Amino acid sequence: MSTAITRIKIGFEQDVVYARQRARLLADVLGYDLNDQTRIGTAVSEIARNAYQYGGGGEVEFALEGTPKPHSFTITVRDHGAGIKNLDAIMEGHYTSHTGMGIGMMGARRLMDDFRIETAPESGTAVFMKKNLPLTTTEITPVVLNRIADTLAAQRTESPLDEIRIQNQELLRTLDELSRQRKELEDTNRGVLALYAELDEKVIELQGVDQLKSRFLSHMSHEFRTPLNSILALTRLLLDRADGDLTPEQEKQVTFILEAASDLHTLVSGLLDLAKIESGKMNVTPRACSVEEIFSSLRGMVKPMVTNKDVELIFEQQKNIPELFMDDGKVSQILRNFLSNALKFTVSGSIRVLARTDENQSIVSFAVEDTGIGIAAKDLERIFDEYAQVETAQQGRPKGTGLGLPISRKLAELLGGRISVVSTPGKGSTFSVHLPVRYGSESTPAPDTAQKAMLPFQVQYCMKPIDREWLLGALRDIDRRAPIEKVLIIDDDSTMRHVFRNHLIDTDYTLIEAADGATGLNLAHDARPGVIVLDLIMPGMDGFEVLEQLKSHPSTQSIPIIICTSKLLDEDDIKFLHRVSGADRGSWKS
């Protein structure tokens, strides 16, 4: 429901000025601010001028919509013309006129909250405009309407010249407001630029923190590994009865110590791997290899893990799988994680390690299939979250770090592949990694390069703690090529030297010890050992410098070197070992 306030006839140009004055005055009485008063007066002036100029005259009606408390101020302008042709084109801004027709209507529409036109050749044109009332506007009573009428009656009619003066004043106020808003915008822009600069600083700071974290993990991994390796080596010596028999209770306690140290060692290794992958420092080193090589290496690595006689470990591969070109070390790490989980959750039955290719022989898939307890469908994605572990009714709280599968997924993505899992609770699980047969787009290595990669060489590498069986096997392999009498160990860790003494105590080898690099280098020249076991991280002269000097001197360059260290080698370390050894790859024991 609307309440009419006043009407103005538009017959002369002076009436257009009068309509604008009335519109501005009513806007002032109704509580609009100066900006809205100007907007309303300008809109009424433009539409009233159209009615006079194009419609042959008309009228302007002012009203309030809504009672008892109105919500909008409405203005209706009607003319007596023949309607507006091309109205849609005019309102969309596509119509051009030498008289400027349409510009006023488009401007008025922008100034008002609601704008609507009805036009027809036989009835002329009616323009309906609304402006929402300020929230401070009170209830419109007869008293208020009388006050509005008195205000309108008391208004002095301004001349066109006076109206131009008022419009100029309004224009100046508008320009001043625009200037103020521009200054605010400039201040805002400066604030945004300052915020971006601060965000850039935070990004740089976070990158520095991330690099610091990676350096910390890399450094502390060695610091953690050194005492852990000592614990692992000494507990194994005790369990091997190297210093005499143990009571059943002592054996149980030492076994607990060994298991706890092994879990912590796995956690430290997992954290470092995760940090290297996330920082982009995990390098891919592809080479020509075969499924047989990967399976052979994997058998040796998982053999100590298979302690349950009720579980059979089976390796199967599809016939005619082509030669692979990939980082076989990282593939073995993925499969080792799969096997570790399978062994944890398989009480009886079998664990099968499978390899097959697709029809085009472009994708090779390795799978670990078990007959264990299985995984519920709701947990299949969660198991790939870092540190996530699934508690089961059969086994209660799970063992492990919760990093094996997340690292495996990241490694698979790094190799250009993906991981999939299928599982049925109570029947078992199958974890698969699908990889390109040839990593990236690199071409097949030349035959002499592939052959050279398989030749024996003079530098080998293994991770601490060194396994006695592996050490004796490596020494026998070297002994077959050149007889060994003396074994020189260069290691600043007295515990590891003690472990080596125990490993060789019942052999024909003579052990010579050096607690630092410089002493070890002198002993290598003087004693001429048949093989040198070398640690890399030592104070003063480290193992890298010792190795380089050994390989650069004619009297020691042919001595085989076994590097035994807690340091995880990065790409630069591997390149260095390849350079000093004069071969393409090493013997690796993780």
Tab-separated table of N, CA and C in Angstrom, residues 476-577:
chain	number	residue	atom	x	y	z
A	476	ARG	N	84.559	-62.814	1.927
A	476	ARG	CA	84.855	-64.015	1.133
A	476	ARG	C	84.853	-63.694	-0.360
A	477	ASP	N	83.925	-62.808	-0.770
A	477	ASP	CA	83.862	-62.429	-2.183
A	477	ASP	C	85.141	-61.704	-2.603
A	478	ILE	N	85.613	-60.808	-1.731
A	478	ILE	CA	86.865	-60.089	-2.018
A	478	ILE	C	88.050	-61.048	-1.954
A	479	ASP	N	88.003	-61.971	-0.991
A	479	ASP	CA	89.093	-62.923	-0.789
A	479	ASP	C	89.306	-63.809	-2.007
A	480	ARG	N	88.229	-64.114	-2.731
A	480	ARG	CA	88.346	-64.957	-3.904
A	480	ARG	C	89.113	-64.256	-5.027
A	481	ARG	N	89.038	-62.948	-5.050
A	481	ARG	CA	89.735	-62.189	-6.086
A	481	ARG	C	91.162	-61.842	-5.677
A	482	ALA	N	91.337	-61.558	-4.398
A	482	ALA	CA	92.682	-61.242	-3.889
A	482	ALA	C	92.695	-61.641	-2.418
A	483	PRO	N	93.565	-62.588	-2.030
A	483	PRO	CA	93.581	-63.101	-0.653
A	483	PRO	C	93.732	-61.990	0.387
A	484	ILE	N	92.968	-62.121	1.482
A	484	ILE	CA	92.965	-61.126	2.556
A	484	ILE	C	93.610	-61.729	3.801
A	485	GLU	N	94.498	-60.955	4.390
A	485	GLU	CA	95.038	-61.335	5.702
A	485	GLU	C	94.614	-60.321	6.758
A	486	LYS	N	94.727	-59.043	6.398
A	486	LYS	CA	94.451	-57.988	7.372
A	486	LYS	C	93.197	-57.210	6.960
A	487	VAL	N	92.404	-56.896	7.971
A	487	VAL	CA	91.220	-56.048	7.771
A	487	VAL	C	91.396	-54.804	8.625
A	488	LEU	N	91.398	-53.639	7.974
A	488	LEU	CA	91.551	-52.366	8.691
A	488	LEU	C	90.175	-51.736	8.862
A	489	ILE	N	89.810	-51.432	10.103
A	489	ILE	CA	88.559	-50.708	10.366
A	489	ILE	C	88.895	-49.304	10.815
A	490	ILE	N	88.306	-48.314	10.152
A	490	ILE	CA	88.498	-46.897	10.487
A	490	ILE	C	87.151	-46.356	10.931
A	491	ASP	N	86.980	-46.180	12.221
A	491	ASP	CA	85.689	-45.756	12.791
A	491	ASP	C	85.947	-45.120	14.143
A	492	ASP	N	85.372	-43.935	14.378
A	492	ASP	CA	85.573	-43.248	15.662
A	492	ASP	C	84.684	-43.818	16.768
A	493	ASP	N	83.762	-44.689	16.421
A	493	ASP	CA	82.830	-45.270	17.401
A	493	ASP	C	83.447	-46.544	17.984
A	494	SER	N	83.805	-46.478	19.268
A	494	SER	CA	84.459	-47.627	19.909
A	494	SER	C	83.515	-48.831	19.988
A	495	THR	N	82.214	-48.583	20.104
A	495	THR	CA	81.256	-49.689	20.162
A	495	THR	C	81.267	-50.479	18.853
A	496	MET	N	81.282	-49.769	17.719
A	496	MET	CA	81.289	-50.463	16.437
A	496	MET	C	82.592	-51.222	16.232
A	497	ARG	N	83.693	-50.684	16.702
A	497	ARG	CA	84.961	-51.425	16.583
A	497	ARG	C	84.893	-52.703	17.412
A	498	HIS	N	84.260	-52.626	18.579
A	498	HIS	CA	84.079	-53.810	19.419
A	498	HIS	C	83.215	-54.856	18.696
A	499	VAL	N	82.155	-54.390	18.003
A	499	VAL	CA	81.291	-55.302	17.262
A	499	VAL	C	82.072	-55.994	16.154
A	500	PHE	N	82.896	-55.240	15.424
A	500	PHE	CA	83.710	-55.837	14.368
A	500	PHE	C	84.664	-56.898	14.929
A	501	ARG	N	85.257	-56.612	16.066
A	501	ARG	CA	86.166	-57.593	16.683
A	501	ARG	C	85.427	-58.894	16.950
A	502	ASN	N	84.191	-58.779	17.450
A	502	ASN	CA	83.413	-59.978	17.739
A	502	ASN	C	82.992	-60.699	16.458
A	503	HIS	N	82.688	-59.928	15.388
A	503	HIS	CA	82.310	-60.564	14.126
A	503	HIS	C	83.463	-61.390	13.540
A	504	LEU	N	84.711	-60.948	13.779
A	504	LEU	CA	85.870	-61.592	13.153
A	504	LEU	C	86.683	-62.435	14.127
A	505	ILE	N	86.172	-62.625	15.348
A	505	ILE	CA	86.966	-63.255	16.400
A	505	ILE	C	87.332	-64.705	16.083
A	506	ASP	N	86.467	-65.419	15.370
A	506	ASP	CA	86.738	-66.823	15.076
A	506	ASP	C	87.110	-67.035	13.612
A	507	THR	N	87.671	-65.997	12.977
A	507	THR	CA	88.108	-66.104	11.575
A	507	THR	C	89.630	-65.998	11.511
A	508	ASP	N	90.181	-66.176	10.323
A	508	ASP	CA	91.628	-66.084	10.120
A	508	ASP	C	92.085	-64.666	9.817
A	509	TYR	N	91.135	-63.710	9.793
A	509	TYR	CA	91.502	-62.334	9.476
A	509	TYR	C	92.110	-61.644	10.691
A	510	THR	N	93.130	-60.815	10.452
A	510	THR	CA	93.735	-59.990	11.506
A	510	THR	C	93.113	-58.606	11.444
A	511	LEU	N	92.542	-58.160	12.559
A	511	LEU	CA	91.854	-56.872	12.588
A	511	LEU	C	92.793	-55.778	13.077
A	512	ILE	N	92.870	-54.700	12.318
A	512	ILE	CA	93.628	-53.501	12.699
A	512	ILE	C	92.613	-52.378	12.871
A	513	GLU	N	92.757	-51.578	13.948
A	513	GLU	CA	91.763	-50.548	14.260
A	513	GLU	C	92.373	-49.154	14.220
A	514	ALA	N	91.560	-48.198	13.730
A	514	ALA	CA	91.931	-46.783	13.770
A	514	ALA	C	90.712	-45.986	14.211
A	515	ALA	N	90.912	-45.076	15.172
A	515	ALA	CA	89.792	-44.318	15.741
A	515	ALA	C	89.549	-42.992	15.026
A	516	ASP	N	90.363	-42.676	14.006
A	516	ASP	CA	90.155	-41.430	13.261
A	516	ASP	C	90.701	-41.601	11.851
A	517	GLY	N	90.354	-40.655	10.984
A	517	GLY	CA	90.720	-40.770	9.581
A	517	GLY	C	92.202	-40.682	9.325
A	518	ALA	N	92.888	-39.759	9.978
A	518	ALA	CA	94.317	-39.580	9.736
A	518	ALA	C	95.099	-40.827	10.132
A	519	THR	N	94.782	-41.401	11.311
A	519	THR	CA	95.460	-42.626	11.751
A	519	THR	C	95.170	-43.768	10.784
A	520	GLY	N	93.911	-43.867	10.352
A	520	GLY	CA	93.545	-44.918	9.417
A	520	GLY	C	94.290	-44.808	8.103
A	521	LEU	N	94.480	-43.572	7.617
A	521	LEU	CA	95.196	-43.364	6.369
A	521	LEU	C	96.653	-43.807	6.499
A	522	ASN	N	97.292	-43.493	7.623
A	522	ASN	CA	98.688	-43.911	7.862
A	522	ASN	C	98.788	-45.425	7.950
A	523	LEU	N	97.821	-46.069	8.647
A	523	LEU	CA	97.856	-47.527	8.765
A	523	LEU	C	97.642	-48.200	7.406
A	524	ALA	N	96.810	-47.574	6.549
A	524	ALA	CA	96.579	-48.144	5.220
A	524	ALA	C	97.876	-48.162	4.409
A	525	HIS	N	98.701	-47.115	4.559
A	525	HIS	CA	99.973	-47.065	3.841
A	525	HIS	C	100.994	-48.014	4.446
A	526	ASP	N	101.001	-48.131	5.774
A	526	ASP	CA	102.049	-48.916	6.447
A	526	ASP	C	101.707	-50.399	6.488
A	527	ALA	N	100.457	-50.749	6.866
A	527	ALA	CA	100.109	-52.156	7.086
A	527	ALA	C	99.652	-52.858	5.818
A	528	ARG	N	99.273	-52.116	4.774
A	528	ARG	CA	98.785	-52.678	3.520
A	528	ARG	C	97.712	-53.751	3.755
A	529	PRO	N	96.557	-53.369	4.324
A	529	PRO	CA	95.499	-54.362	4.587
A	529	PRO	C	94.898	-54.865	3.281
A	530	GLY	N	94.237	-56.032	3.373
A	530	GLY	CA	93.562	-56.571	2.195
A	530	GLY	C	92.229	-55.929	1.937
A	531	VAL	N	91.642	-55.316	2.938
A	531	VAL	CA	90.363	-54.631	2.802
A	531	VAL	C	90.254	-53.603	3.920
A	532	ILE	N	89.521	-52.529	3.662
A	532	ILE	CA	89.321	-51.466	4.655
A	532	ILE	C	87.827	-51.287	4.869
A	533	VAL	N	87.416	-51.305	6.136
A	533	VAL	CA	86.036	-50.982	6.502
A	533	VAL	C	86.045	-49.547	7.012
A	534	LEU	N	85.280	-48.655	6.350
A	534	LEU	CA	85.412	-47.222	6.579
A	534	LEU	C	84.082	-46.589	6.976
A	535	ASP	N	84.122	-45.786	8.048
A	535	ASP	CA	82.968	-44.957	8.427
A	535	ASP	C	83.095	-43.616	7.709
A	536	LEU	N	81.986	-42.998	7.367
A	536	LEU	CA	82.028	-41.724	6.655
A	536	LEU	C	82.026	-40.514	7.577
A	537	ILE	N	81.246	-40.563	8.643
A	537	ILE	CA	81.093	-39.400	9.528
A	537	ILE	C	82.043	-39.556	10.716
A	538	MET	N	83.138	-38.805	10.665
A	538	MET	CA	84.131	-38.820	11.746
A	538	MET	C	84.638	-37.403	11.949
A	539	PRO	N	85.029	-37.032	13.165
A	539	PRO	CA	85.591	-35.698	13.402
A	539	PRO	C	86.951	-35.561	12.725
A	540	GLY	N	87.334	-34.341	12.418
A	540	GLY	CA	88.615	-34.126	11.749
A	540	GLY	C	88.518	-34.538	10.294
A	541	MET	N	89.327	-35.508	9.898
A	541	MET	CA	89.294	-36.030	8.533
A	541	MET	C	88.163	-37.043	8.419
A	542	ASP	N	87.126	-36.704	7.631
A	542	ASP	CA	85.990	-37.613	7.538
A	542	ASP	C	86.261	-38.712	6.511
A	543	GLY	N	85.323	-39.646	6.404
A	543	GLY	CA	85.508	-40.792	5.533
A	543	GLY	C	85.596	-40.438	4.062
A	544	PHE	N	84.913	-39.372	3.641
A	544	PHE	CA	84.982	-38.973	2.237
A	544	PHE	C	86.406	-38.570	1.849
A	545	GLU	N	87.047	-37.797	2.722
A	545	GLU	CA	88.420	-37.373	2.436
A	545	GLU	C	89.381	-38.546	2.485
A	546	VAL	N	89.172	-39.451	3.459
A	546	VAL	CA	90.019	-40.644	3.549
A	546	VAL	C	89.896	-41.465	2.271
A	547	LEU	N	88.653	-41.674	1.815
A	547	LEU	CA	88.414	-42.474	0.621
A	547	LEU	C	89.074	-41.844	-0.600
A	548	GLU	N	88.943	-40.527	-0.739
A	548	GLU	CA	89.527	-39.858	-1.895
A	548	GLU	C	91.046	-39.985	-1.890
A	549	GLN	N	91.662	-39.854	-0.718
A	549	GLN	CA	93.124	-39.974	-0.650
A	549	GLN	C	93.572	-41.407	-0.894
A	550	LEU	N	92.810	-42.367	-0.389
A	550	LEU	CA	93.155	-43.769	-0.638
A	550	LEU	C	93.121	-44.083	-2.126
A	551	LYS	N	92.101	-43.594	-2.826
A	551	LYS	CA	91.925	-43.926	-4.235
A	551	LYS	C	92.815	-43.096	-5.152
A	552	SER	N	93.435	-42.054	-4.603
A	552	SER	CA	94.314	-41.222	-5.432
A	552	SER	C	95.782	-41.592	-5.282
A	553	HIS	N	96.111	-42.470	-4.317
A	553	HIS	CA	97.510	-42.847	-4.094
A	553	HIS	C	97.770	-44.226	-4.701
A	554	PRO	N	98.832	-44.383	-5.488
A	554	PRO	CA	99.102	-45.668	-6.162
A	554	PRO	C	99.215	-46.859	-5.216
A	555	SER	N	99.731	-46.647	-4.004
A	555	SER	CA	99.962	-47.783	-3.105
A	555	SER	C	98.695	-48.275	-2.415
A	556	THR	N	97.604	-47.450	-2.439
A	556	THR	CA	96.378	-47.846	-1.743
A	556	THR	C	95.144	-47.858	-2.642
A	557	GLN	N	95.277	-47.419	-3.883
A	557	GLN	CA	94.093	-47.264	-4.727
A	557	GLN	C	93.430	-48.578	-5.095
A	558	SER	N	94.160	-49.689	-4.995
A	558	SER	CA	93.566	-50.976	-5.352
A	558	SER	C	92.971	-51.705	-4.157
A	559	ILE	N	93.076	-51.141	-2.956
A	559	ILE	CA	92.529	-51.801	-1.766
A	559	ILE	C	91.001	-51.706	-1.795
A	560	PRO	N	90.297	-52.830	-1.704
A	560	PRO	CA	88.826	-52.772	-1.646
A	560	PRO	C	88.348	-52.044	-0.382
A	561	ILE	N	87.281	-51.284	-0.538
A	561	ILE	CA	86.727	-50.503	0.576
A	561	ILE	C	85.292	-50.951	0.829
A	562	ILE	N	84.961	-51.227	2.085
A	562	ILE	CA	83.576	-51.442	2.507
A	562	ILE	C	83.178	-50.249	3.365
A	563	ILE	N	82.269	-49.427	2.847
A	563	ILE	CA	81.788	-48.276	3.620
A	563	ILE	C	80.664	-48.749	4.520
A	564	CYS	N	80.833	-48.569	5.811
A	564	CYS	CA	79.806	-48.942	6.787
A	564	CYS	C	79.501	-47.706	7.629
A	565	THR	N	78.303	-47.136	7.460
A	565	THR	CA	78.005	-45.852	8.079
A	565	THR	C	76.537	-45.746	8.449
A	566	SER	N	76.228	-44.785	9.325
A	566	SER	CA	74.830	-44.482	9.662
A	566	SER	C	74.239	-43.451	8.713
A	567	LYS	N	75.074	-42.851	7.862
A	567	LYS	CA	74.620	-41.768	6.991
A	567	LYS	C	73.818	-42.317	5.820
A	568	LEU	N	72.644	-41.737	5.616
A	568	LEU	CA	71.883	-42.034	4.409
A	568	LEU	C	72.464	-41.202	3.273
A	569	LEU	N	72.879	-41.848	2.215
A	569	LEU	CA	73.562	-41.154	1.136
A	569	LEU	C	72.586	-40.355	0.293
A	570	ASP	N	72.979	-39.103	-0.023
A	570	ASP	CA	72.194	-38.313	-0.963
A	570	ASP	C	72.810	-38.439	-2.356
A	571	GLU	N	72.238	-37.718	-3.311
A	571	GLU	CA	72.680	-37.860	-4.698
A	571	GLU	C	74.140	-37.460	-4.861
A	572	ASP	N	74.577	-36.401	-4.177
A	572	ASP	CA	75.975	-35.972	-4.288
A	572	ASP	C	76.919	-37.028	-3.716
A	573	ASP	N	76.520	-37.655	-2.603
A	573	ASP	CA	77.346	-38.718	-2.013
A	573	ASP	C	77.497	-39.885	-2.987
A	574	ILE	N	76.385	-40.267	-3.627
A	574	ILE	CA	76.404	-41.408	-4.554
A	574	ILE	C	77.302	-41.095	-5.757
A	575	LYS	N	77.176	-39.863	-6.287
A	575	LYS	CA	78.032	-39.473	-7.406
A	575	LYS	C	79.509	-39.525	-7.004
A	576	PHE	N	79.790	-39.101	-5.783
A	576	PHE	CA	81.178	-39.123	-5.303
A	576	PHE	C	81.697	-40.559	-5.247
A	577	LEU	N	80.890	-41.480	-4.690
A	577	LEU	CA	81.311	-42.878	-4.594
A	577	LEU	C	81.502	-43.488	-5.974
